[in-house]
């Protein structure tokens, strides 16, 4: 169950108990994975290098989105990219090995945390540079339009990316060409360490960021990204529009990133760790952060499912235990795996 | 008199002092000055210090416009790759204005960009891309390797009436060094001999200076005297200091973090081949990154980069020495 995405791509329907349990499972797997990546900084210092960005807090948005995909759909993401492949069924062992820089990783250790790919599962990759994968997703949607197999591309990015030319240029073209694409902006309210209202015209004027869709005459929707069922319904609508040739949608999914933007940025020799969230570290706003923790989408969804009787507490416990064991195994695999051959760095320069 | 501070603090010190000296100097960029506690914001106020969105084309274009209109902006770009998003604004706008306007317009602006974060930052944040910009007419390029040069070159960059690309190295940010007290300006186009020597000339740029000095130190223990020259700015490039060193040593090895064909080393090799050929007693040798992207995984990352061992080997070959550990 953990690795299968049982979607059939049919029109949006009420989510059954099995599907809801699947969604909770994926959310918990993502959280457990990200927490293990984070604890690696202290438990296995030196293993993680460079910059790592976690999806904790965005699980409901990620899983609600992926749950609405048809098997042939494709996604493009950012460098905050661990959550999507987990929900798509990518083997966690290969992901952890990649993030640990090992030869057995998804990309042989060449890419690392910011550059995951699993093309066989429709995950076409992303970009380490903010917003620069939005046109790539748009191009993949053009390819889907030409193929006429009913495929849709879902393009994930953050609120910060929506101030790049690449975002605006892409949305305009997608709307003119009626491309089969859904743009999912995960608005976590911080562009790295800048509050959105300090750098976004809509936010500065108290308007939702989905307002930007109006400039490109496309549908713009804002959804509670902490509610996987609401995200699923919104994506299902947008995917249906895209599949029918009506054109693209901009979905603003409101999430709260529960970790800092990324680990400490420091030269070699300085131990890397995760600083406090920017709300506290930069703005001294502990109340905001604690409120976000109280709204944590993972326990919130568990509570909802158990209260509604969709899952028993024992079922939920079993899901969580299985996820922990799976992450344990992934981490053991990654730690035990060999380093890549040094000269593998010359193997993939040209196709 | 001097004080010891890290490389990054030296850069900040120069910006602060120039902002104190000249109220036309502006400072802005992403993820800076977001809190009222920010020291630049507190000292200089929101007219002159601002946070921007992630909008490099606008950031660099706005710097260009403010410079045309009489200010002296310093735009903080963080990672060098981010300025690639705005390549037109970097190479084909402000750089042309003074020429195209027959001198009516000048564009005194500084673009600050960090490069070469070869500490697991993987394919898109580790490039040593300075070489791409050294042939752009109208653009000056500074590449400091020490805190003192970082401060002195930033001071000069802000005072210069042209667009300047100031490349700081991420691995050097916390390296401490002596910085002269008071006003400290390092002239552009003047190389610095970081270590004097008589057997061979090593020319290195930016981070590679550290690699070259390490190699020179280990060679000195074997009685080999290596001169290490740091051009400090690659546009303008001080070829004369290199030529006069090669005239004494007869041997030239170039060290550069960039890939061979986009390296400063390749340009210097061409200059010396043309202007100093008769001084050479051995072929010029280039120690650069191999022609690949930088991998995340450490052993692969290290494989493609120049290091002290590779430099020592090139020096041994140039001088016809037996390998130390053969």
XYZ file of C-alpha atoms in Angstrom:
677
model
C 0.000 0.000 0.000
C 2.769 2.402 0.868
C 4.194 2.694 -2.604
C 1.138 2.333 -4.783
C -0.844 5.243 -6.097
C -4.221 3.685 -6.822
C -5.606 6.652 -8.716
C -7.414 5.882 -11.933
C -7.541 9.410 -13.245
C -11.301 9.438 -13.439
C -13.380 12.514 -12.773
C -13.284 13.823 -9.223
C -15.295 11.657 -6.918
C -15.714 11.495 -3.187
C -12.602 10.069 -1.636
C -13.255 6.626 -0.183
C -11.884 5.369 3.087
C -9.089 3.452 1.416
C -8.020 6.510 -0.523
C -8.090 8.714 2.545
C -5.992 6.165 4.420
C -3.581 6.130 1.497
C -3.330 9.905 1.684
C -2.619 9.861 5.406
C -0.015 7.187 4.805
C 1.791 9.320 2.236
C 1.644 12.395 4.439
C 3.110 10.501 7.357
C 5.792 8.914 5.177
C 6.881 12.342 3.936
C 6.991 13.759 7.454
C 8.944 10.813 8.790
C 11.380 10.990 5.882
C 11.967 14.726 6.270
C 12.441 14.458 10.007
C 15.033 11.763 9.405
C 16.836 13.935 6.866
C 16.819 16.745 9.409
C 18.069 14.608 12.285
C 20.910 13.386 10.074
C 22.603 16.750 10.625
C 23.021 15.916 14.305
C 22.991 12.102 14.268
C 25.456 11.673 11.396
C 27.330 14.967 11.071
C 29.168 15.461 7.801
C 26.941 13.190 5.708
C 24.705 15.972 4.417
C 26.450 18.680 2.446
C 25.348 21.823 0.653
C 21.756 22.891 1.033
C 18.781 20.763 1.983
C 15.177 21.974 1.949
C 12.403 20.113 3.737
C 8.716 19.662 2.955
C 7.494 19.415 6.543
C 4.287 21.404 6.781
C 3.480 20.968 3.086
C 2.538 17.268 3.238
C -1.202 17.834 2.837
C -0.681 20.065 -0.174
C 1.746 17.649 -1.815
C -0.339 14.535 -1.194
C -3.653 16.196 -2.024
C -2.139 17.271 -5.338
C -0.463 13.981 -6.205
C -3.605 12.057 -5.237
C -5.507 13.872 -7.975
C -3.046 12.910 -10.731
C -3.751 10.327 -13.400
C -1.045 7.683 -13.864
C 0.288 9.273 -17.048
C 0.456 12.836 -15.668
C 3.793 14.465 -14.996
C 5.194 16.829 -12.420
C 7.968 19.398 -12.239
C 9.125 20.778 -8.894
C 11.609 23.014 -7.128
C 14.688 22.177 -5.068
C 12.316 21.515 -2.136
C 11.552 18.224 -3.817
C 11.573 15.294 -1.391
C 7.848 15.051 -0.820
C 6.506 14.533 -4.336
C 8.445 11.396 -5.320
C 7.565 9.788 -1.980
C 3.868 10.242 -2.823
C 4.493 9.031 -6.391
C 6.002 5.801 -5.116
C 9.727 6.381 -5.594
C 11.737 4.018 -3.416
C 12.729 5.891 -0.262
C 15.967 3.952 -0.066
C 17.113 5.443 -3.356
C 16.036 8.900 -2.260
C 17.872 8.778 1.056
C 20.946 7.372 -0.685
C 20.878 10.287 -3.132
C 20.534 12.812 -0.340
C 23.483 11.103 1.397
C 25.511 11.322 -1.836
C 25.819 7.577 -2.358
C 26.350 5.561 -5.537
C 23.032 3.763 -5.007
C 21.058 7.023 -5.028
C 18.371 7.931 -7.523
C 20.956 9.935 -9.484
C 24.111 8.164 -8.344
C 24.966 10.956 -5.916
C 25.477 13.421 -8.742
C 22.402 15.500 -7.967
C 21.792 15.416 -4.218
C 18.857 16.789 -2.260
C 18.034 19.670 -4.600
C 18.084 17.681 -7.830
C 15.914 14.588 -7.558
C 14.466 12.993 -10.693
C 12.318 9.915 -11.239
C 11.251 10.200 -14.845
C 9.714 6.714 -14.942
C 7.151 7.876 -12.384
C 6.458 11.149 -14.173
C 8.743 13.262 -11.998
C 10.653 15.222 -14.615
C 12.832 17.065 -12.095
C 13.022 20.710 -11.189
C 15.538 23.480 -10.841
C 17.819 24.650 -8.095
C 17.265 28.192 -9.309
C 14.041 29.818 -8.172
C 11.241 29.720 -10.783
C 13.428 28.450 -13.580
C 11.602 25.113 -13.845
C 8.235 26.822 -14.434
C 8.956 27.221 -18.161
C 10.257 23.618 -18.252
C 6.899 22.417 -16.934
C 5.193 24.626 -19.488
C 7.230 23.030 -22.248
C 6.335 19.563 -20.988
C 2.685 20.638 -21.125
C 3.150 21.685 -24.745
C 4.550 18.198 -25.421
C 1.485 16.706 -23.711
C -0.799 18.888 -25.832
C 0.861 17.633 -29.016
C 0.696 13.978 -27.899
C -3.063 14.198 -27.234
C -3.059 11.398 -24.690
C -4.870 13.482 -22.094
C -1.774 14.048 -19.987
C -1.507 17.049 -17.686
C 1.621 18.540 -16.139
C 1.518 19.867 -12.587
C 4.125 22.487 -11.845
C 4.994 23.047 -8.176
C 6.807 26.153 -6.964
C 6.843 28.574 -4.065
C 5.425 32.027 -3.504
C 8.871 33.564 -4.017
C 9.067 32.197 -7.553
C 6.057 34.232 -8.609
C 8.162 37.390 -8.779
C 10.398 35.981 -11.500
C 9.981 36.727 -15.153
C 10.031 32.970 -15.811
C 6.732 32.661 -13.891
C 4.952 35.507 -15.671
C 6.243 34.638 -19.117
C 5.226 31.005 -18.685
C 1.707 31.700 -17.422
C 1.066 34.050 -20.276
C 2.152 31.518 -22.891
C 0.268 28.678 -21.192
C -2.915 30.722 -21.225
C -2.537 31.801 -24.866
C -1.781 28.225 -25.948
C -4.370 26.661 -23.575
C -1.769 24.231 -22.325
C -2.702 21.257 -20.143
C -0.954 22.442 -17.005
C -1.773 23.250 -13.409
C 0.511 25.696 -11.620
C 0.569 24.933 -7.900
C 2.092 27.732 -5.886
C 2.799 26.536 -2.355
C 2.581 29.828 -0.496
C 4.419 29.319 2.794
C 4.459 33.072 3.472
C 8.234 33.356 3.460
C 10.513 33.854 0.509
C 13.487 32.266 2.278
C 13.876 34.806 5.083
C 11.669 37.577 3.674
C 7.973 37.814 4.610
C 5.751 37.677 1.546
C 4.173 41.038 2.365
C 7.655 42.591 2.101
C 8.191 41.489 -1.487
C 4.874 40.629 -3.138
C 2.491 43.297 -4.408
C -0.646 41.209 -3.815
C 0.395 40.278 -0.291
C 1.381 43.881 0.437
C -2.157 44.901 -0.546
C -3.838 42.137 1.430
C -4.862 40.179 -1.648
C -4.300 36.483 -2.327
C -1.381 35.594 -4.592
C -3.776 33.733 -6.876
C -4.775 37.235 -8.009
C -1.843 36.982 -10.414
C -3.896 34.570 -12.543
C -6.165 37.458 -13.559
C -3.338 39.125 -15.452
C -3.150 36.042 -17.654
C -6.906 35.502 -17.957
C -6.726 32.104 -16.315
C -8.484 30.542 -13.359
C -6.906 31.459 -10.036
C -7.856 29.619 -6.853
C -6.633 29.830 -3.279
C -6.963 26.693 -1.160
C -6.134 25.666 2.393
C -2.986 23.662 1.742
C -3.192 22.076 5.179
C -6.359 20.226 4.134
C -5.477 17.390 1.755
C -9.111 16.783 0.823
C -9.610 20.420 -0.155
C -6.368 20.398 -2.132
C -7.428 17.200 -3.865
C -10.776 18.705 -4.868
C -9.140 21.876 -6.161
C -6.540 19.957 -8.147
C -9.166 17.576 -9.501
C -11.102 20.542 -10.908
C -7.990 22.150 -12.335
C -6.757 18.879 -13.835
C -10.142 18.312 -15.452
C -10.024 21.804 -16.993
C -6.514 21.197 -18.251
C -7.369 17.755 -19.636
C -10.400 19.090 -21.453
C -8.328 21.717 -23.255
C -9.903 24.655 -21.423
C -6.508 25.829 -20.228
C -4.291 26.254 -17.213
C -5.073 27.111 -13.596
C -3.019 28.851 -10.947
C -3.643 27.235 -7.566
C -2.334 29.052 -4.526
C -2.007 26.472 -1.784
C -1.553 28.047 1.632
C 0.946 26.084 3.689
C 3.305 26.786 6.562
C 6.855 25.508 6.312
C 7.613 24.029 9.734
C 11.405 24.107 9.331
C 13.662 26.971 8.316
C 14.103 27.622 4.589
C 17.129 25.334 4.568
C 20.054 24.250 6.694
C 22.747 26.679 7.744
C 24.716 28.133 4.826
C 28.373 27.800 5.758
C 31.774 26.886 4.346
C 33.277 23.436 5.030
C 34.424 22.997 8.593
C 31.388 24.654 10.117
C 28.945 21.986 11.379
C 25.663 22.253 9.464
C 22.373 22.276 11.296
C 18.841 23.568 10.981
C 18.345 27.057 12.379
C 15.082 28.191 13.938
C 12.266 29.146 11.607
C 12.567 32.681 10.230
C 9.408 33.768 12.052
C 11.405 33.407 15.260
C 15.007 33.879 14.100
C 14.434 37.032 12.024
C 11.118 38.438 13.159
C 10.906 37.304 16.780
C 7.373 36.064 16.190
C 7.190 32.902 18.251
C 3.408 33.101 18.491
C 3.026 32.783 14.745
C 5.248 29.732 14.646
C 3.545 28.049 17.577
C 0.157 28.642 15.993
C 1.457 26.957 12.857
C 2.609 23.990 14.903
C -0.876 23.714 16.417
C -2.254 23.613 12.874
C 0.241 20.958 11.739
C -1.551 19.207 8.853
C -0.293 15.700 9.671
C -1.782 15.269 13.157
C -4.733 17.381 12.016
C -5.600 14.901 9.259
C -5.103 11.929 11.548
C -7.436 13.500 14.066
C -10.011 14.163 11.347
C -9.885 10.607 9.994
C -10.044 9.011 13.415
C -12.843 11.316 14.566
C -14.862 10.626 11.440
C -14.297 6.919 11.878
C -12.426 6.520 8.610
C -9.417 5.161 10.456
C -9.203 3.577 13.865
C -6.486 4.867 16.154
C -4.878 1.453 15.828
C -4.908 1.730 12.023
C -3.294 5.159 12.216
C -0.688 3.856 14.653
C 0.078 0.996 12.300
C 0.512 3.382 9.369
C 2.914 5.471 11.412
C 4.867 2.458 12.643
C 5.227 1.147 9.089
C 6.472 4.539 7.899
C 9.057 4.677 10.675
C 10.297 1.200 9.779
C 10.452 2.109 6.109
C 12.498 5.235 6.873
C 14.740 3.219 9.220
C 15.429 0.827 6.381
C 16.003 3.662 3.899
C 18.475 5.294 6.226
C 20.334 2.044 6.908
C 20.542 1.436 3.180
C 21.866 4.951 2.559
C 24.434 4.771 5.353
C 25.658 1.337 4.247
C 25.842 2.206 0.554
C 29.195 2.917 -1.120
C 30.364 6.296 -2.350
C 30.284 6.808 -6.091
C 33.447 6.304 -8.108
C 35.205 9.684 -8.292
C 35.449 9.555 -12.089
C 31.687 9.056 -12.416
C 31.732 12.846 -12.467
C 32.689 12.673 -16.135
C 30.138 10.064 -17.222
C 27.057 12.154 -17.904
C 28.282 15.462 -19.288
C 26.771 14.755 -22.701
C 23.988 12.411 -23.735
C 47.796 49.402 11.782
C 45.382 46.695 10.871
C 42.614 44.542 12.255
C 41.779 40.876 11.722
C 38.332 40.132 10.297
C 36.742 37.486 8.086
C 36.533 37.954 4.321
C 32.748 38.531 4.411
C 33.070 41.126 7.168
C 35.718 42.942 5.142
C 33.307 43.257 2.236
C 30.549 44.519 4.511
C 32.982 46.978 6.104
C 33.812 48.473 2.704
C 30.149 48.828 1.766
C 29.343 50.459 5.107
C 32.261 52.889 4.907
C 31.451 53.874 1.338
C 27.804 54.400 2.292
C 28.983 56.657 5.124
C 31.297 58.552 2.786
C 28.864 58.967 -0.124
C 25.120 59.160 0.360
C 24.540 58.232 -3.264
C 25.574 54.641 -2.502
C 22.529 52.339 -2.313
C 22.509 48.738 -1.099
C 19.781 46.244 -1.888
C 19.002 42.644 -2.746
C 17.108 39.526 -1.740
C 16.662 38.410 1.851
C 18.506 41.355 3.363
C 17.289 44.230 5.512
C 14.026 42.426 6.314
C 14.096 43.213 10.013
C 14.204 46.661 11.614
C 17.243 45.331 13.500
C 19.248 45.012 10.293
C 22.403 47.105 10.848
C 22.441 48.630 7.349
C 18.766 49.510 7.520
C 19.220 51.039 10.963
C 22.201 53.122 9.924
C 21.158 54.225 6.438
C 17.373 53.950 6.365
C 14.897 52.509 3.884
C 15.582 55.043 1.142
C 19.023 53.558 0.597
C 18.701 49.988 1.873
C 15.981 47.681 0.581
C 14.956 44.072 0.255
C 13.836 42.927 -3.177
C 11.798 39.993 -4.394
C 13.558 37.200 -6.290
C 13.675 39.229 -9.491
C 17.246 39.406 -10.756
C 16.388 40.995 -14.090
C 14.623 43.815 -12.288
C 17.208 44.013 -9.511
C 20.143 44.489 -11.877
C 18.096 46.608 -14.276
C 16.965 48.819 -11.387
C 20.579 49.208 -10.303
C 21.405 50.261 -13.853
C 18.598 52.790 -13.932
C 19.436 54.241 -10.537
C 23.073 54.530 -11.632
C 22.102 56.334 -14.832
C 20.020 58.657 -12.655
C 22.977 59.577 -10.461
C 23.160 57.017 -7.652
C 25.777 54.352 -6.974
C 23.895 51.122 -6.286
C 25.384 47.949 -4.855
C 23.133 45.007 -5.643
C 23.609 41.898 -3.517
C 22.930 38.835 -5.655
C 24.155 36.121 -3.275
C 24.926 33.212 -5.579
C 26.661 33.972 -8.848
C 24.305 31.690 -10.765
C 21.408 33.954 -9.831
C 22.813 36.706 -12.014
C 22.676 34.344 -14.974
C 18.896 34.753 -14.796
C 19.520 38.380 -15.780
C 22.379 37.918 -18.216
C 21.190 40.663 -20.569
C 21.246 43.194 -17.745
C 24.709 42.043 -16.679
C 26.460 42.080 -20.044
C 24.400 43.949 -22.606
C 22.741 46.969 -20.940
C 24.647 49.138 -18.481
C 27.956 47.945 -19.889
C 27.117 49.565 -23.259
C 25.608 52.874 -22.178
C 28.757 54.939 -21.706
C 29.997 53.924 -25.157
C 26.699 54.226 -27.020
C 25.941 57.648 -25.520
C 29.395 58.999 -26.417
C 30.103 59.431 -22.727
C 26.864 61.203 -21.785
C 25.887 58.361 -19.482
C 27.912 56.452 -16.923
C 26.714 53.470 -14.899
C 28.504 53.261 -11.538
C 27.084 50.075 -10.064
C 28.402 46.990 -8.282
C 26.941 43.503 -8.617
C 28.040 41.300 -5.716
C 27.933 37.598 -6.454
C 29.244 34.568 -4.555
C 30.736 31.747 -6.581
C 32.270 28.318 -6.254
C 30.359 26.867 -3.313
C 32.025 23.502 -3.832
C 30.843 22.092 -0.528
C 28.030 19.885 -1.731
C 26.002 22.624 -3.379
C 25.900 20.427 -6.472
C 25.208 21.242 -10.094
C 23.580 24.654 -10.039
C 25.265 26.571 -7.188
C 28.965 25.803 -7.501
C 30.094 27.340 -10.765
C 33.233 29.435 -11.125
C 31.624 31.504 -13.841
C 33.721 34.680 -13.669
C 35.565 33.861 -16.875
C 32.339 34.301 -18.837
C 32.375 38.009 -18.027
C 36.022 39.018 -18.414
C 35.719 39.810 -22.105
C 32.689 42.081 -21.869
C 33.715 45.612 -22.877
C 32.610 48.155 -20.303
C 32.436 45.626 -17.462
C 35.061 45.317 -14.738
C 35.457 42.091 -12.776
C 37.006 41.816 -9.294
C 37.918 38.469 -7.755
C 39.447 38.900 -4.286
C 41.239 36.064 -2.494
C 41.936 37.672 0.899
C 39.993 39.814 3.378
C 42.267 42.811 2.707
C 41.764 42.568 -1.039
C 38.062 41.950 -0.550
C 37.715 45.209 1.322
C 40.044 47.168 -0.920
C 38.508 45.955 -4.148
C 34.969 46.593 -2.912
C 35.930 50.144 -1.990
C 37.359 50.683 -5.461
C 34.373 48.986 -7.092
C 31.915 51.367 -5.428
C 34.007 54.395 -6.412
C 34.420 53.231 -10.005
C 32.193 54.910 -12.596
C 31.529 51.662 -14.472
C 29.557 48.496 -13.832
C 31.654 46.158 -11.697
C 31.035 42.488 -11.058
C 32.432 41.655 -7.640
C 32.849 37.896 -7.212
C 33.230 36.694 -3.645
C 34.093 33.098 -2.957
C 31.771 31.115 -0.718
C 34.484 28.875 0.706
C 36.512 31.922 1.812
C 33.683 33.782 3.586
C 34.861 33.006 7.107
C 38.614 33.092 6.395
C 40.201 35.670 8.644
C 42.970 38.021 7.656
C 44.530 41.367 8.402
C 42.793 44.360 6.896
C 44.428 47.806 7.029
C 42.694 50.279 9.328
C 41.054 53.324 7.820
C 40.451 53.900 4.166
C 41.665 50.976 2.084
C 41.293 50.940 -1.694
C 43.011 48.366 -3.896
C 43.470 49.645 -7.442
C 41.948 47.644 -10.279
C 44.325 46.087 -12.779
C 47.218 45.652 -10.347
C 48.219 42.078 -9.575
C 49.621 41.156 -6.188
C 52.567 38.862 -5.605
C 51.197 36.698 -2.790
C 54.467 34.801 -2.433
C 57.814 35.663 -3.997
C 59.823 32.947 -5.711
C 62.390 32.342 -8.431
C 61.923 28.881 -9.994
C 58.375 29.016 -11.384
C 55.426 31.408 -11.646
C 52.048 30.222 -10.391
C 49.135 32.483 -11.307
C 45.867 31.808 -9.558
C 42.548 33.595 -9.298
C 40.084 33.856 -6.435
C 39.752 30.671 -4.426
C 42.521 29.007 -6.436
C 45.024 31.385 -4.817
C 44.656 29.374 -1.630
C 45.294 26.156 -3.544
C 48.341 27.693 -5.223
C 49.790 28.977 -1.943
C 49.358 25.545 -0.370
C 51.180 23.939 -3.262
C 53.945 26.574 -3.135
C 54.440 25.902 0.567
C 54.825 22.169 0.082
C 57.203 22.713 -2.845
C 59.277 25.107 -0.724
C 59.932 22.244 1.687
C 61.586 20.454 -1.244
C 63.691 23.501 -2.102
C 61.510 24.635 -5.012
C 60.891 28.375 -5.025
C 57.504 29.228 -6.503
C 56.136 32.729 -7.053
C 52.373 33.054 -6.592
C 50.620 35.916 -8.387
C 46.999 36.901 -7.861
C 45.662 39.257 -10.594
C 42.876 40.362 -8.160
C 40.859 41.861 -11.004
C 40.487 39.868 -14.213
C 39.060 42.845 -16.107
C 41.233 44.848 -16.268
C 43.926 42.155 -16.199
C 47.487 42.984 -15.175
C 49.495 40.989 -17.709
C 52.708 42.944 -17.124
C 53.296 41.632 -13.594
C 52.867 38.085 -14.881
C 55.188 38.665 -17.836
C 57.933 40.121 -15.685
C 57.692 37.177 -13.292
C 57.843 34.672 -16.152
C 60.836 36.566 -17.537
C 62.658 35.688 -14.297
C 61.390 32.147 -13.781
C 60.857 30.842 -17.317
C 58.059 28.572 -16.091
C 54.314 29.244 -15.812
C 51.552 27.161 -14.236
C 48.017 28.563 -14.020
C 45.465 27.466 -11.449
C 41.759 28.126 -11.878
C 38.568 26.648 -10.372
C 36.751 27.180 -13.661
C 36.583 24.662 -16.475
C 39.545 24.958 -18.835
C 37.944 26.764 -21.745
C 36.024 29.267 -19.647
C 38.900 29.914 -17.275
C 40.908 33.056 -16.717
C 43.894 30.721 -16.953
C 43.242 30.142 -20.658
C 43.265 33.881 -21.337
C 46.454 34.452 -19.353
C 48.094 31.530 -21.153
C 47.273 33.156 -24.473
C 48.667 36.514 -23.357
C 51.923 34.970 -22.159
C 52.214 32.778 -25.250
C 51.971 35.866 -27.418
C 53.881 38.405 -25.343
C 56.290 36.303 -23.297
C 57.063 33.325 -25.477
C 60.799 33.930 -25.526
C 60.899 33.767 -21.717
C 59.361 30.305 -21.546
C 61.616 27.333 -20.894
C 58.718 24.854 -20.770
C 55.137 24.735 -22.034
C 52.565 26.705 -20.052
C 50.453 24.370 -17.932
C 46.816 24.869 -16.875
C 45.385 23.250 -13.742
C 41.637 23.795 -13.974
C 38.389 22.024 -13.196
C 37.610 19.142 -15.526
C 34.932 19.801 -18.127
C 31.901 18.676 -16.154
C 29.229 19.966 -13.839
C 29.980 19.708 -10.137
C 28.459 16.670 -8.432
C 26.811 16.645 -5.018
C 28.783 13.707 -3.699
C 32.123 14.681 -2.191
C 34.476 12.188 -3.886
C 33.045 13.108 -7.292
C 33.156 16.825 -6.544
C 36.805 16.572 -5.500
C 37.740 14.568 -8.586
C 36.893 17.347 -11.034
C 38.403 20.250 -9.074
C 41.990 21.472 -8.986
C 43.793 20.732 -5.726
C 47.276 21.119 -4.280
C 48.347 17.694 -5.463
C 47.403 18.481 -9.069
C 49.234 21.808 -8.877
C 52.371 20.205 -7.442
C 52.299 17.633 -10.227
C 52.060 20.357 -12.884
C 54.967 22.216 -11.293
C 57.065 19.044 -11.189
C 56.392 18.439 -14.872
C 57.201 22.023 -15.839
C 60.506 21.937 -13.950
C 61.350 18.351 -14.850
C 61.401 17.273 -11.190
C 60.936 13.724 -10.019
C 57.600 13.276 -8.229
C 57.969 13.704 -4.489
C 56.349 10.433 -3.520
C 57.216 8.239 -6.508
